[in-house]
Short mmCIF file of C-alpha atoms in Angstrom, two decimals:
data_model
loop_
_atom_site.label_atom_id
_atom_site.label_comp_id
_atom_site.label_asym_id
_atom_site.label_seq_id
_atom_site.Cartn_x
_atom_site.Cartn_y
_atom_site.Cartn_z
CA MET A 1 -206.53 -83.02 -87.97
CA LEU A 2 -204.06 -80.11 -87.85
CA GLY A 3 -202.75 -81.26 -84.45
CA LEU A 4 -201.96 -84.72 -85.80
CA GLU A 5 -200.38 -83.23 -88.90
CA LEU A 6 -198.18 -81.00 -86.73
CA VAL A 7 -197.02 -84.02 -84.72
CA VAL A 8 -196.04 -85.87 -87.90
CA VAL A 9 -194.36 -82.82 -89.43
CA LEU A 10 -192.40 -82.03 -86.26
CA GLY A 11 -191.29 -85.63 -85.86
CA ALA A 12 -190.17 -85.84 -89.47
CA ALA A 13 -188.38 -82.48 -89.16
CA VAL A 14 -186.48 -83.64 -86.06
CA LEU A 15 -185.46 -86.83 -87.85
CA LEU A 16 -184.39 -85.02 -91.03
CA GLY A 17 -182.55 -82.22 -89.21
CA ASN A 18 -180.51 -84.55 -87.02
CA ALA A 19 -179.72 -86.89 -89.93
CA LEU A 20 -178.51 -83.99 -92.09
CA GLY A 21 -176.51 -82.51 -89.21
CA GLN A 22 -174.70 -85.80 -88.63
CA ARG A 23 -174.20 -86.35 -92.35
CA PHE A 24 -172.57 -82.96 -93.02
CA GLY A 25 -170.90 -82.42 -89.64
CA VAL A 26 -173.06 -79.42 -88.69
CA ALA A 27 -174.52 -79.01 -85.20
CA PRO A 28 -178.07 -80.46 -85.41
CA PRO A 29 -179.76 -77.42 -83.77
CA VAL A 30 -178.52 -75.24 -86.63
CA VAL A 31 -180.05 -77.58 -89.23
CA LEU A 32 -183.26 -77.91 -87.20
CA LEU A 33 -183.67 -74.13 -87.19
CA LEU A 34 -183.33 -74.00 -90.96
CA VAL A 35 -185.77 -76.90 -91.39
CA GLY A 36 -188.23 -75.10 -89.10
CA ALA A 37 -187.94 -71.91 -91.16
CA LEU A 38 -188.69 -73.89 -94.33
CA ILE A 39 -191.67 -75.59 -92.69
CA GLY A 40 -192.91 -72.16 -91.61
CA LEU A 41 -193.40 -71.28 -95.28
CA VAL A 42 -196.46 -73.56 -95.27
CA PRO A 43 -199.38 -71.19 -94.52
CA ALA A 44 -201.36 -73.65 -92.37
CA ILE A 45 -198.36 -74.30 -90.12
CA ARG A 46 -197.23 -70.67 -90.00
CA GLN A 47 -200.66 -69.60 -88.77
CA SER A 48 -200.67 -72.23 -86.00
CA GLN A 49 -199.36 -69.95 -83.27
CA LEU A 50 -197.50 -71.82 -80.55
CA PRO A 51 -199.05 -71.06 -77.12
CA PRO A 52 -196.31 -70.00 -74.68
CA GLU A 53 -197.73 -72.36 -72.04
CA VAL A 54 -196.68 -75.30 -74.23
CA VAL A 55 -193.02 -74.38 -73.79
CA LEU A 56 -193.22 -73.11 -70.24
CA LEU A 57 -195.41 -75.86 -68.79
CA LEU A 58 -194.95 -78.88 -71.07
CA PHE A 59 -191.51 -78.79 -72.66
CA LEU A 60 -189.37 -76.76 -70.28
CA PRO A 61 -189.85 -78.72 -67.00
CA VAL A 62 -188.85 -82.01 -68.64
CA LEU A 63 -185.72 -80.56 -70.22
CA LEU A 64 -184.64 -78.69 -67.09
CA TYR A 65 -185.23 -81.71 -64.86
CA TRP A 66 -183.12 -84.00 -67.00
CA GLU A 67 -180.36 -81.38 -67.24
CA SER A 68 -180.41 -81.11 -63.42
CA LEU A 69 -180.28 -84.87 -62.94
CA THR A 70 -177.24 -85.16 -65.21
CA THR A 71 -175.26 -82.14 -63.96
CA SER A 72 -172.25 -82.54 -61.65
CA MET A 73 -173.08 -81.21 -58.18
CA ARG A 74 -169.39 -81.30 -57.23
CA GLU A 75 -168.51 -78.99 -60.12
CA ILE A 76 -171.40 -76.69 -59.22
CA ARG A 77 -170.17 -76.38 -55.62
CA SER A 78 -166.60 -75.67 -56.69
CA ASN A 79 -167.72 -73.00 -59.19
CA LEU A 80 -170.70 -71.67 -57.24
CA ARG A 81 -169.58 -68.05 -57.04
CA GLY A 82 -169.08 -67.76 -60.79
CA ILE A 83 -172.39 -69.48 -61.49
CA VAL A 84 -174.28 -67.13 -59.15
CA LEU A 85 -172.68 -64.06 -60.75
CA LEU A 86 -173.45 -65.28 -64.27
CA SER A 87 -177.05 -66.19 -63.47
CA THR A 88 -177.94 -62.97 -61.64
CA VAL A 89 -175.62 -60.00 -62.22
CA LEU A 90 -174.88 -60.84 -65.86
CA VAL A 91 -178.58 -61.36 -66.64
CA ILE A 92 -179.50 -57.98 -65.12
CA LEU A 93 -176.65 -56.20 -66.93
CA THR A 94 -177.55 -57.91 -70.21
CA ALA A 95 -181.23 -57.03 -69.93
CA GLY A 96 -180.31 -53.41 -69.14
CA ALA A 97 -177.85 -53.13 -72.04
CA VAL A 98 -180.38 -54.58 -74.49
CA ALA A 99 -183.06 -52.24 -73.11
CA VAL A 100 -180.80 -49.24 -73.71
CA ALA A 101 -180.05 -50.45 -77.25
CA GLY A 102 -183.75 -51.10 -77.91
CA HIS A 103 -184.72 -47.66 -76.64
CA ALA A 104 -182.06 -46.09 -78.86
CA LEU A 105 -183.64 -47.93 -81.79
CA GLY A 106 -187.05 -46.41 -81.02
CA LEU A 107 -188.72 -48.74 -78.52
CA PRO A 108 -190.41 -47.24 -75.46
CA TRP A 109 -188.67 -48.13 -72.20
CA GLY A 110 -191.26 -50.71 -71.15
CA PRO A 111 -191.10 -52.85 -74.33
CA ALA A 112 -187.32 -52.33 -74.44
CA TRP A 113 -186.97 -53.92 -71.00
CA VAL A 114 -189.33 -56.74 -72.07
CA LEU A 115 -187.03 -57.44 -75.02
CA GLY A 116 -183.98 -57.31 -72.74
CA ALA A 117 -185.53 -59.79 -70.31
CA ALA A 118 -186.48 -62.14 -73.16
CA VAL A 119 -182.98 -62.42 -74.64
CA ALA A 120 -180.94 -62.13 -71.43
CA PRO A 121 -180.94 -65.78 -70.25
CA THR A 122 -178.88 -68.46 -71.94
CA ASP A 123 -180.59 -71.76 -72.70
CA ALA A 124 -179.72 -75.08 -71.02
CA THR A 125 -180.84 -77.26 -73.92
CA ALA A 126 -178.92 -75.23 -76.49
CA VAL A 127 -175.78 -75.30 -74.33
CA GLY A 128 -176.11 -79.05 -73.90
CA ALA A 129 -176.53 -79.59 -77.63
CA LEU A 130 -173.80 -77.25 -78.86
CA ALA A 131 -171.14 -77.16 -76.14
CA GLY A 132 -170.47 -80.88 -75.79
CA SER A 133 -166.89 -80.56 -77.06
CA LEU A 134 -165.84 -78.38 -74.13
CA PRO A 135 -164.06 -79.63 -70.98
CA ARG A 136 -166.28 -80.78 -68.15
CA ARG A 137 -165.77 -77.70 -65.97
CA GLU A 138 -166.77 -75.24 -68.71
CA VAL A 139 -169.81 -77.31 -69.70
CA THR A 140 -170.96 -77.62 -66.08
CA VAL A 141 -170.67 -73.89 -65.45
CA LEU A 142 -172.53 -73.08 -68.67
CA ARG A 143 -175.29 -75.58 -67.93
CA ALA A 144 -175.67 -74.44 -64.32
CA GLU A 145 -175.75 -70.81 -65.41
CA SER A 146 -178.51 -71.50 -67.92
CA LEU A 147 -180.48 -73.57 -65.40
CA VAL A 148 -180.64 -70.72 -62.86
CA ASN A 149 -180.63 -67.51 -64.89
CA ASP A 150 -184.17 -68.05 -66.18
CA GLY A 151 -185.53 -67.09 -62.74
CA THR A 152 -183.75 -63.72 -62.85
CA ALA A 153 -184.92 -63.03 -66.39
CA LEU A 154 -188.54 -63.92 -65.60
CA VAL A 155 -188.61 -61.52 -62.63
CA ILE A 156 -187.32 -58.70 -64.87
CA PHE A 157 -189.82 -59.70 -67.55
CA GLY A 158 -192.73 -59.68 -65.09
CA LEU A 159 -191.78 -56.21 -63.85
CA ALA A 160 -191.36 -54.80 -67.37
CA VAL A 161 -194.68 -56.21 -68.60
CA GLY A 162 -196.48 -55.19 -65.41
CA ILE A 163 -195.25 -51.61 -65.61
CA THR A 164 -196.12 -51.40 -69.32
CA VAL A 165 -199.69 -52.68 -68.89
CA GLY A 166 -200.19 -50.71 -65.67
CA GLU A 167 -200.08 -53.50 -63.06
CA GLU A 168 -196.70 -53.04 -61.36
CA HIS A 169 -194.82 -50.20 -59.70
CA LEU A 170 -191.04 -49.93 -59.58
CA THR A 171 -189.66 -49.50 -56.06
CA LEU A 172 -186.59 -51.09 -54.50
CA PRO A 173 -188.52 -52.97 -51.74
CA HIS A 174 -190.99 -54.31 -54.30
CA VAL A 175 -188.25 -55.51 -56.64
CA GLY A 176 -186.37 -57.06 -53.72
CA THR A 177 -189.51 -58.88 -52.61
CA LEU A 178 -190.07 -60.27 -56.10
CA PHE A 179 -186.50 -61.59 -56.32
CA LEU A 180 -186.70 -63.07 -52.82
CA LEU A 181 -189.99 -64.79 -53.63
CA ALA A 182 -188.71 -66.04 -56.97
CA TYR A 183 -185.54 -67.61 -55.60
CA GLY A 184 -186.51 -68.43 -52.02
CA GLY A 185 -189.97 -69.71 -52.92
CA GLY A 186 -188.69 -71.66 -55.92
CA ALA A 187 -185.95 -73.33 -53.87
CA ALA A 188 -188.41 -74.19 -51.06
CA VAL A 189 -190.87 -75.77 -53.50
CA GLY A 190 -188.04 -77.73 -55.10
CA VAL A 191 -186.94 -79.11 -51.71
CA ALA A 192 -190.52 -80.05 -50.80
CA VAL A 193 -191.16 -81.85 -54.11
CA ALA A 194 -187.84 -83.70 -53.82
CA TRP A 195 -188.74 -84.81 -50.26
CA VAL A 196 -192.10 -86.18 -51.42
CA ASN A 197 -190.41 -87.80 -54.41
CA MET A 198 -187.85 -89.54 -52.17
CA ASN A 199 -190.49 -90.92 -49.81
CA LEU A 200 -192.65 -92.21 -52.63
CA ARG A 201 -189.70 -93.86 -54.38
CA ARG A 202 -188.78 -95.69 -51.16
CA ARG A 203 -192.26 -97.19 -50.95
CA LEU A 204 -192.97 -98.06 -54.58
CA ASP A 205 -191.70 -101.42 -55.79
CA ASP A 206 -193.28 -101.25 -59.24
CA PRO A 207 -190.82 -99.54 -61.63
CA LEU A 208 -193.70 -98.18 -63.73
CA LEU A 209 -195.18 -96.38 -60.72
CA GLY A 210 -191.76 -95.20 -59.57
CA ASN A 211 -190.96 -93.67 -62.93
CA LEU A 212 -194.42 -92.11 -63.12
CA VAL A 213 -193.50 -90.26 -59.92
CA MET A 214 -190.27 -89.19 -61.61
CA ILE A 215 -192.17 -87.84 -64.64
CA LEU A 216 -194.65 -85.97 -62.44
CA ALA A 217 -191.95 -84.38 -60.27
CA PRO A 218 -190.83 -81.55 -62.63
CA PHE A 219 -194.39 -80.62 -63.59
CA THR A 220 -195.49 -80.61 -59.96
CA ALA A 221 -192.53 -78.48 -58.90
CA TYR A 222 -193.13 -75.99 -61.71
CA LEU A 223 -196.87 -75.78 -61.07
CA LEU A 224 -196.61 -75.29 -57.30
CA ALA A 225 -193.97 -72.61 -57.70
CA GLU A 226 -196.03 -70.73 -60.26
CA LEU A 227 -199.07 -70.86 -57.96
CA ILE A 228 -197.18 -68.89 -55.30
CA HIS A 229 -195.56 -66.63 -57.96
CA ALA A 230 -192.11 -68.13 -57.35
CA SER A 231 -189.64 -69.36 -59.96
CA GLY A 232 -190.90 -72.59 -61.48
CA VAL A 233 -187.57 -72.99 -63.24
CA LEU A 234 -185.62 -72.87 -59.98
CA ALA A 235 -188.07 -75.26 -58.30
CA VAL A 236 -187.50 -77.85 -61.05
CA VAL A 237 -183.72 -77.38 -60.93
CA VAL A 238 -183.46 -77.68 -57.13
CA SER A 239 -185.69 -80.75 -57.11
CA GLY A 240 -183.60 -82.37 -59.85
CA LEU A 241 -180.27 -81.59 -58.18
CA ILE A 242 -181.44 -83.11 -54.90
CA MET A 243 -182.71 -86.26 -56.60
CA ALA A 244 -179.43 -86.58 -58.49
CA GLN A 245 -177.63 -86.85 -55.14
CA VAL A 246 -179.98 -89.30 -53.41
CA ALA A 247 -181.06 -91.43 -56.39
CA PRO A 248 -178.00 -93.73 -56.58
CA SER A 249 -178.67 -95.14 -53.09
CA LEU A 250 -182.46 -94.82 -53.23
CA ILE A 251 -183.64 -95.98 -56.66
CA ARG A 252 -183.48 -99.62 -57.62
CA ALA A 253 -181.72 -100.97 -60.69
CA GLU A 254 -184.89 -101.86 -62.61
CA HIS A 255 -186.36 -98.38 -62.00
CA ARG A 256 -183.13 -96.76 -63.14
CA ARG A 257 -182.84 -98.92 -66.27
CA GLN A 258 -186.37 -98.04 -67.32
CA ALA A 259 -185.81 -94.33 -66.69
CA LEU A 260 -182.59 -94.32 -68.71
CA ALA A 261 -184.53 -95.84 -71.61
CA PHE A 262 -187.25 -93.18 -71.46
CA TRP A 263 -185.65 -89.84 -70.57
CA PRO A 264 -182.91 -89.55 -73.22
CA LEU A 265 -185.40 -90.28 -76.01
CA ALA A 266 -188.05 -87.94 -74.59
CA THR A 267 -185.62 -85.05 -74.13
CA PHE A 268 -184.09 -85.67 -77.57
CA ILE A 269 -187.50 -85.37 -79.26
CA ILE A 270 -188.62 -82.36 -77.21
CA ASN A 271 -185.31 -80.58 -77.66
CA GLY A 272 -185.34 -81.10 -81.42
CA ALA A 273 -188.98 -80.03 -81.71
CA LEU A 274 -188.22 -76.78 -79.87
CA PHE A 275 -185.47 -75.82 -82.30
CA VAL A 276 -187.82 -76.55 -85.21
CA LEU A 277 -190.54 -74.43 -83.60
CA VAL A 278 -188.15 -71.49 -83.23
CA GLY A 279 -187.68 -71.55 -87.00
CA VAL A 280 -191.45 -71.76 -87.53
CA GLU A 281 -192.03 -68.88 -85.11
CA LEU A 282 -189.57 -66.71 -87.03
CA GLN A 283 -191.74 -67.11 -90.13
CA TYR A 284 -194.87 -66.27 -88.09
CA ALA A 285 -193.34 -63.08 -86.72
CA PHE A 286 -192.04 -62.22 -90.20
CA GLY A 287 -195.60 -62.18 -91.53
CA HIS A 288 -196.82 -59.71 -88.88
CA LEU A 289 -194.44 -56.86 -89.64
CA SER A 290 -194.71 -54.19 -92.31
CA ARG A 291 -191.79 -53.64 -94.68
CA SER A 292 -190.43 -50.66 -92.72
CA ASP A 293 -190.91 -52.45 -89.40
CA LEU A 294 -189.17 -55.50 -90.83
CA ARG A 295 -186.16 -53.41 -91.80
CA ASP A 296 -185.98 -51.94 -88.32
CA ALA A 297 -186.44 -55.39 -86.76
CA LEU A 298 -183.59 -56.87 -88.81
CA ILE A 299 -181.34 -54.02 -87.72
CA ALA A 300 -182.42 -54.64 -84.12
CA VAL A 301 -181.59 -58.35 -84.44
CA GLY A 302 -178.04 -57.47 -85.49
CA VAL A 303 -177.59 -54.79 -82.84
CA VAL A 304 -179.00 -56.91 -79.99
CA SER A 305 -176.91 -59.93 -81.01
CA VAL A 306 -173.75 -57.82 -80.91
CA VAL A 307 -174.75 -56.31 -77.56
CA LEU A 308 -175.28 -59.79 -76.06
CA VAL A 309 -171.81 -60.93 -77.12
CA LEU A 310 -170.07 -57.72 -76.02
CA VAL A 311 -171.74 -57.64 -72.60
CA ARG A 312 -170.95 -61.30 -71.99
CA PHE A 313 -167.29 -60.90 -72.92
CA ALA A 314 -166.96 -57.70 -70.91
CA PHE A 315 -168.49 -59.33 -67.84
CA LEU A 316 -166.44 -62.55 -68.09
CA PHE A 317 -163.14 -60.69 -68.23
CA SER A 318 -163.91 -57.80 -65.87
CA SER A 319 -165.45 -60.02 -63.17
CA ALA A 320 -162.40 -62.31 -63.31
CA TYR A 321 -160.01 -59.42 -62.64
CA LEU A 322 -162.29 -58.01 -59.94
CA ILE A 323 -162.42 -61.38 -58.13
CA ARG A 324 -158.63 -61.69 -58.37
CA LEU A 325 -158.29 -58.22 -56.85
CA ILE A 326 -160.64 -58.97 -53.95
CA ASP A 327 -159.95 -62.65 -53.27
CA ARG A 328 -156.24 -63.46 -53.01
CA ARG A 329 -156.61 -66.85 -51.29
CA PRO A 330 -154.47 -69.71 -52.68
CA GLN A 331 -157.58 -71.82 -53.43
CA GLN A 332 -158.94 -68.98 -55.56
CA ARG A 333 -155.85 -69.22 -57.78
CA LEU A 334 -156.61 -72.89 -58.40
CA ARG A 335 -159.99 -71.94 -59.89
CA ARG A 336 -158.55 -69.57 -62.46
CA ILE A 337 -158.99 -70.36 -66.14
CA SER A 338 -157.07 -69.04 -69.11
CA HIS A 339 -158.21 -66.17 -71.32
CA ARG A 340 -158.65 -68.66 -74.15
CA ALA A 341 -161.05 -70.74 -72.05
CA ARG A 342 -162.92 -67.58 -71.09
CA THR A 343 -163.19 -66.64 -74.76
CA VAL A 344 -164.74 -70.03 -75.49
CA SER A 345 -167.30 -69.46 -72.70
CA GLY A 346 -168.08 -66.08 -74.22
CA PHE A 347 -169.01 -67.68 -77.54
CA ALA A 348 -171.16 -70.31 -75.79
CA GLY A 349 -173.93 -67.96 -74.62
CA PHE A 350 -176.69 -69.46 -76.75
CA ARG A 351 -180.32 -68.36 -76.53
CA GLY A 352 -183.20 -70.79 -77.05
CA ALA A 353 -186.58 -72.03 -75.90
CA VAL A 354 -186.86 -69.91 -72.75
CA SER A 355 -186.33 -66.69 -74.70
CA LEU A 356 -188.96 -67.75 -77.24
CA ALA A 357 -191.45 -68.64 -74.50
CA VAL A 358 -190.87 -65.33 -72.73
CA ALA A 359 -191.41 -63.34 -75.92
CA LEU A 360 -194.60 -65.25 -76.73
CA SER A 361 -195.84 -64.59 -73.19
CA VAL A 362 -196.11 -60.86 -73.87
CA PRO A 363 -199.83 -60.02 -73.51
CA GLU A 364 -201.82 -58.90 -76.52
CA SER A 365 -203.14 -55.73 -74.84
CA THR A 366 -202.69 -53.40 -71.88
CA HIS A 367 -205.24 -52.71 -69.11
CA SER A 368 -206.70 -49.86 -71.14
CA GLY A 369 -207.48 -52.27 -73.97
CA ALA A 370 -204.83 -50.82 -76.29
CA PRO A 371 -202.52 -53.29 -78.04
CA PHE A 372 -199.30 -54.02 -76.20
CA PRO A 373 -196.75 -51.74 -77.86
CA ASP A 374 -194.40 -53.42 -80.37
CA ARG A 375 -195.34 -56.99 -79.43
CA ALA A 376 -194.74 -58.38 -82.95
CA PHE A 377 -191.44 -56.50 -83.07
CA ILE A 378 -190.33 -58.10 -79.76
CA VAL A 379 -191.29 -61.60 -80.93
CA PHE A 380 -189.46 -61.21 -84.24
CA VAL A 381 -186.30 -59.75 -82.72
CA THR A 382 -186.21 -62.44 -80.04
CA SER A 383 -186.66 -65.20 -82.63
CA GLY A 384 -184.01 -63.61 -84.82
CA VAL A 385 -181.53 -63.35 -81.94
CA ILE A 386 -182.09 -67.03 -81.11
CA VAL A 387 -181.34 -67.93 -84.73
CA VAL A 388 -178.23 -65.73 -84.85
CA THR A 389 -176.77 -67.07 -81.60
CA LEU A 390 -177.46 -70.68 -82.51
CA VAL A 391 -176.36 -70.49 -86.13
CA VAL A 392 -173.48 -67.99 -86.04
CA GLN A 393 -172.07 -68.83 -82.61
CA GLY A 394 -172.86 -72.52 -83.07
CA LEU A 395 -170.87 -72.60 -86.31
CA LEU A 396 -168.03 -70.51 -84.87
CA LEU A 397 -167.70 -72.40 -81.57
CA PRO A 398 -165.88 -75.50 -82.94
CA GLY A 399 -163.26 -73.26 -84.55
CA VAL A 400 -162.89 -71.21 -81.37
CA VAL A 401 -162.44 -74.42 -79.37
CA ARG A 402 -159.69 -75.54 -81.76
CA TRP A 403 -158.05 -72.12 -81.51
CA ALA A 404 -158.19 -72.19 -77.72
CA ARG A 405 -156.28 -75.50 -77.61
CA LEU A 406 -157.86 -76.36 -74.28
CA PRO A 407 -156.20 -79.28 -72.52
CA ARG A 408 -158.05 -82.55 -72.98
CA ASP A 409 -160.21 -83.27 -69.95
CA THR A 410 -159.29 -86.80 -68.84
CA SER A 411 -160.61 -86.46 -65.30
CA VAL A 412 -163.81 -88.41 -66.00
CA ASP A 413 -161.92 -91.36 -67.50
CA GLU A 414 -159.38 -91.32 -64.68
CA GLU A 415 -162.05 -91.19 -61.98
CA GLN A 416 -163.98 -93.99 -63.68
CA VAL A 417 -160.91 -96.22 -63.64
CA LEU A 418 -160.36 -95.32 -59.97
CA ALA A 419 -163.96 -96.12 -59.05
CA GLU A 420 -164.05 -99.40 -60.98
CA THR A 421 -160.70 -100.50 -59.57
CA LYS A 422 -161.59 -99.67 -55.96
CA ALA A 423 -165.09 -101.19 -56.21
CA THR A 424 -163.76 -104.44 -57.72
CA GLU A 425 -160.90 -104.67 -55.19
CA ASP A 426 -163.32 -104.25 -52.30
CA ALA A 427 -165.67 -106.82 -53.81
CA VAL A 428 -162.84 -109.38 -54.10
CA LYS A 429 -161.86 -108.72 -50.47
CA ALA A 430 -165.47 -109.15 -49.30
CA LEU A 431 -166.05 -112.29 -51.40
CA PRO A 432 -165.02 -114.92 -48.78
CA GLU A 433 -167.13 -113.33 -46.03
CA LEU A 434 -170.17 -112.91 -48.27
CA ALA A 435 -169.84 -116.46 -49.62
CA ALA A 436 -169.67 -117.85 -46.08
CA ARG A 437 -172.70 -115.84 -44.99
CA LEU A 438 -174.77 -116.99 -48.00
CA GLY A 439 -173.54 -120.58 -47.86
CA THR A 440 -172.12 -120.43 -51.40
CA THR A 441 -170.26 -123.53 -52.57
CA PRO A 442 -166.45 -123.24 -52.96
CA LYS A 443 -166.69 -123.96 -56.68
CA VAL A 444 -169.03 -121.00 -57.32
CA THR A 445 -166.95 -118.78 -55.03
CA GLU A 446 -163.76 -119.60 -56.94
CA TRP A 447 -165.49 -119.04 -60.27
CA LEU A 448 -166.65 -115.58 -59.19
CA ARG A 449 -163.22 -114.73 -57.77
CA GLN A 450 -161.57 -115.53 -61.09
CA GLU A 451 -164.15 -113.49 -63.00
CA TYR A 452 -163.69 -110.45 -60.76
CA GLU A 453 -159.90 -110.69 -60.84
CA ALA A 454 -159.99 -110.88 -64.64
CA HIS A 455 -162.19 -107.78 -64.68
CA LEU A 456 -159.81 -106.01 -62.27
CA ALA A 457 -156.83 -106.81 -64.50
CA THR A 458 -158.71 -105.40 -67.49
CA VAL A 459 -159.59 -102.16 -65.69
CA ARG A 460 -156.00 -101.69 -64.51
CA ALA A 461 -154.67 -102.26 -68.02
CA LYS A 462 -157.16 -99.75 -69.39
CA GLY A 463 -156.09 -97.21 -66.80
CA ALA A 464 -152.44 -97.74 -67.69
CA GLY A 465 -153.21 -97.10 -71.35
CA THR A 466 -151.61 -100.34 -72.54
CA ASP A 467 -153.86 -101.41 -75.41
CA GLU A 468 -151.88 -104.59 -76.11
CA ASP A 469 -152.01 -105.86 -72.55
CA PRO A 470 -152.89 -109.60 -72.40
CA ALA A 471 -155.80 -108.82 -70.06
CA LEU A 472 -157.37 -106.48 -72.63
CA LEU A 473 -156.81 -109.00 -75.41
CA HIS A 474 -158.44 -111.70 -73.29
CA ASN A 475 -161.40 -109.42 -72.57
CA ARG A 476 -161.92 -108.61 -76.27
CA HIS A 477 -161.84 -112.29 -77.21
CA TYR A 478 -164.23 -113.13 -74.38
CA THR A 479 -166.66 -110.35 -75.35
CA ASP A 480 -166.57 -111.14 -79.07
CA LEU A 481 -167.24 -114.83 -78.46
CA ARG A 482 -170.10 -114.14 -76.03
CA LEU A 483 -171.72 -111.71 -78.51
CA ALA A 484 -171.40 -114.27 -81.31
CA LEU A 485 -173.03 -116.93 -79.12
CA ILE A 486 -175.88 -114.55 -78.25
CA ALA A 487 -176.50 -113.86 -81.95
CA HIS A 488 -176.58 -117.62 -82.58
CA LYS A 489 -179.05 -118.17 -79.72
CA ARG A 490 -181.27 -115.36 -81.01
CA ALA A 491 -181.34 -116.86 -84.51
CA THR A 492 -182.31 -120.24 -83.05
CA VAL A 493 -185.16 -118.73 -81.02
CA VAL A 494 -186.48 -116.86 -84.07
CA ARG A 495 -186.29 -120.08 -86.13
CA LEU A 496 -188.31 -121.93 -83.47
CA ARG A 497 -190.96 -119.19 -83.64
CA ASP A 498 -191.05 -119.35 -87.43
CA GLU A 499 -191.50 -123.12 -87.23
CA GLN A 500 -194.39 -122.45 -84.81
CA ARG A 501 -192.75 -124.55 -82.12
CA ILE A 502 -192.83 -121.59 -79.67
CA ASP A 503 -195.23 -118.67 -79.35
CA ASP A 504 -194.41 -114.99 -79.94
CA THR A 505 -194.80 -114.42 -76.19
CA VAL A 506 -191.97 -116.87 -75.51
CA LEU A 507 -189.88 -115.26 -78.25
CA ARG A 508 -190.28 -111.78 -76.71
CA ARG A 509 -189.42 -113.05 -73.23
CA LEU A 510 -186.22 -114.79 -74.38
CA GLN A 511 -185.33 -111.94 -76.70
CA THR A 512 -185.52 -109.48 -73.79
CA ALA A 513 -183.08 -111.58 -71.75
CA LEU A 514 -180.70 -111.86 -74.71
CA ASP A 515 -180.94 -108.11 -75.36
CA TYR A 516 -180.00 -107.31 -71.76
CA GLU A 517 -177.00 -109.62 -71.96
CA GLU A 518 -175.90 -108.15 -75.28
CA MET A 519 -176.24 -104.58 -74.02
CA ARG A 520 -174.24 -105.44 -70.89
CA LEU A 521 -171.44 -106.96 -72.95
CA ALA A 522 -171.47 -104.12 -75.50
CA GLY A 523 -171.33 -101.57 -72.68
CA ARG A 524 -168.52 -103.52 -71.04
CA GLU A 525 -166.58 -103.52 -74.30
CA GLN A 526 -166.93 -99.73 -74.63
CA VAL A 527 -165.89 -99.09 -71.03
CA GLU A 528 -163.11 -101.62 -70.80
#
């Protein structure tokens, strides 16, 4: 029964944490961590150790895939150099700096590098949850960095663990081969899975089957990459990025509508559960340290957290000046960001589920049978660093954003108005030809022309920022009246069911049609 109890407790914790976060204006991940720490006080839950495979193989692929599907490829291409530097060079430097700090605090070099690899990568889900107030470019760079840097960290982690337990040897060709396999193999698997996904989606008419393929894609990519010792994270990310580009012209509307109903809810639950589990894991690690070890671990949490922030800031500023010194092209100057924006990015280096999974993946013993040195210490420090970065940086980030006074990013709204205007104009131009080809009656053609021209006038007024434009007023009146009529129709249908004049099956069928119409109108009201 413990498994069922955990499901109920986690679900209730996610609900409570998000409700409290919204009620008091605190980032929900911060509240979820605190709720998880309180839940961890229950002995039965604290002793239920979370297997690392649950995060690496069950939670992580889903979250990474959805992040990849909803990330801007155009922004990634325009900021590719910075993303590559952040996800490779910065991760290596961060792992090394933490390893030096850990060794200075008494850890042997092997466990020190394991700790460095665990806390080096930023977390995509934490960035998505806590950095939503940033301009699009900063959010895209942060998300792309956190999607790719896990591969670098896992290679370092594998080497550090292998050397400590006696499996690996440290030579430059060997390290180069591991990195090449991790990135090259992961990318190749991601391309292959995306190709299979595309061909299956072209052939499947049933939206349930099509979306089952979509759900299987990240798990398949991760599994195949792990089988060849490549980066499962990169395989999932590459597969998701490719599908994000081809899906709009490949996937049908009904498939897409069903997916958009499933994925946001699934990722919301998984994401919240992970933050709760970090809090629970902190309590677990707390119970496996002696008083003296606990004191040293708390000191290490503070030291490592400071090192992470200092290394990130140093890299962000030094790499910017180095790039300016080397690359003096005019287009490079267009990519420059202010020091205030760079400071905001420095505070947005959150750690999360990947770091926890890496720390939990440390083996219990070495090849000689001896316990892996300082495993409990590594797990506690990693959990503590996750808490510090999420709580402290998460609480500081809104203030830093206000201090930075970053210009409001209106590019998405402007491009949406452009796209809607151009699409509607082209549709109006094509209307006579399409009507003639389909044999549409003049009355229907004229009705559609008037509807599209009214929509075009509304979009243009919205783009001009004239809230009192007659077209917008007409649209609001039209939407309000249609919504009121839908509510009246729904009440009538429910009354007919209650009078037993129609069956529940008929009610559900009509209710679904009315819901779709209401959602379309509500969405139209928000956009227009």
